[in-house]
CSV table of C-alpha atoms in Angstrom, one decimal:
chain,number,residue,atom,x,y,z
A,1,UNK,CA,-5.6,-13.1,-5.3
A,2,UNK,CA,-7.4,-14.5,-2.2
A,3,UNK,CA,-6.3,-17.9,-3.4
A,4,UNK,CA,-2.6,-16.9,-2.9
A,5,UNK,CA,-2.8,-14.3,-0.1
A,6,UNK,CA,-4.4,-14.8,3.3
A,7,UNK,CA,-5.4,-11.5,4.8
A,8,UNK,CA,-3.2,-10.5,7.7
A,9,UNK,CA,-1.2,-13.7,7.4
A,10,UNK,CA,0.6,-13.4,4.1
A,11,UNK,CA,-0.5,-10.0,2.9
A,12,UNK,CA,-3.1,-7.3,3.3
A,13,UNK,CA,-6.2,-7.6,1.1
A,14,UNK,CA,-8.4,-4.7,0.3
A,15,UNK,CA,-11.6,-4.5,-1.8
A,16,UNK,CA,-11.2,-3.4,-5.4
A,17,UNK,CA,-11.6,0.4,-5.9
A,18,UNK,CA,-11.4,1.1,-2.2
A,19,UNK,CA,-8.8,3.8,-2.1
A,20,UNK,CA,-9.2,4.5,1.6
A,21,UNK,CA,-8.5,0.8,2.5
A,22,UNK,CA,-5.6,0.6,0.2
A,23,UNK,CA,-4.1,3.8,1.6
A,24,UNK,CA,-4.5,2.4,5.2
A,25,UNK,CA,-2.9,-0.9,4.2
A,26,UNK,CA,0.1,0.9,2.7
A,27,UNK,CA,0.4,3.2,5.7
A,28,UNK,CA,0.4,0.1,8.0
A,29,UNK,CA,3.2,-1.4,6.0
A,30,UNK,CA,5.2,1.8,5.9
A,31,UNK,CA,5.0,2.2,9.7
A,32,UNK,CA,5.5,-1.3,10.8
A,33,UNK,CA,8.7,-3.2,10.0
A,34,UNK,CA,7.5,-6.1,12.1
A,35,UNK,CA,4.2,-6.4,10.1
A,36,UNK,CA,6.2,-6.4,6.8
A,37,UNK,CA,8.5,-9.1,8.2
A,38,UNK,CA,5.6,-11.2,9.4
A,39,UNK,CA,3.6,-10.9,6.2
A,40,UNK,CA,6.7,-11.6,4.1
A,41,UNK,CA,7.5,-14.7,6.1
A,42,UNK,CA,3.9,-15.8,5.9
A,43,UNK,CA,3.8,-15.3,2.1
A,44,UNK,CA,7.1,-17.2,1.7
A,45,UNK,CA,5.8,-20.1,3.7
A,46,UNK,CA,2.5,-20.2,1.8
A,47,UNK,CA,4.3,-20.4,-1.6
A,48,UNK,CA,6.8,-23.0,-0.4
A,49,UNK,CA,4.0,-25.1,1.0
A,50,UNK,CA,1.7,-24.8,-2.0
A,51,UNK,CA,4.1,-24.7,-4.9
A,52,UNK,CA,7.2,-26.6,-3.9
A,53,UNK,CA,8.5,-29.2,-6.4
A,54,UNK,CA,7.8,-32.0,-4.0
A,55,UNK,CA,4.2,-30.9,-3.7
A,56,UNK,CA,3.7,-30.4,-7.4
A,57,UNK,CA,5.8,-33.4,-8.6
A,58,UNK,CA,2.7,-35.8,-8.9
A,59,UNK,CA,0.8,-33.2,-10.9
A,60,UNK,CA,3.8,-32.6,-13.2
A,61,UNK,CA,4.3,-36.3,-13.6
A,62,UNK,CA,0.7,-36.9,-14.5
A,63,UNK,CA,0.8,-34.2,-17.2
A,64,UNK,CA,3.8,-35.7,-18.9
A,65,UNK,CA,2.4,-39.2,-18.7
A,66,UNK,CA,-0.7,-38.2,-20.7
């Protein structure tokens, strides 16, 4: 997941099995519409930048040319 989500930029990361941290992250999201909006926009921008067709086109082309 850290490869896809940047903590506090495109999501909130917590350590596995850390219920207190997970609870705090959920509380922050529930209480802050602006945080949800910012993280959602950050996640969308990350996906578009990393996985757009234009960015992946050379990789896809190389696979089909093999």
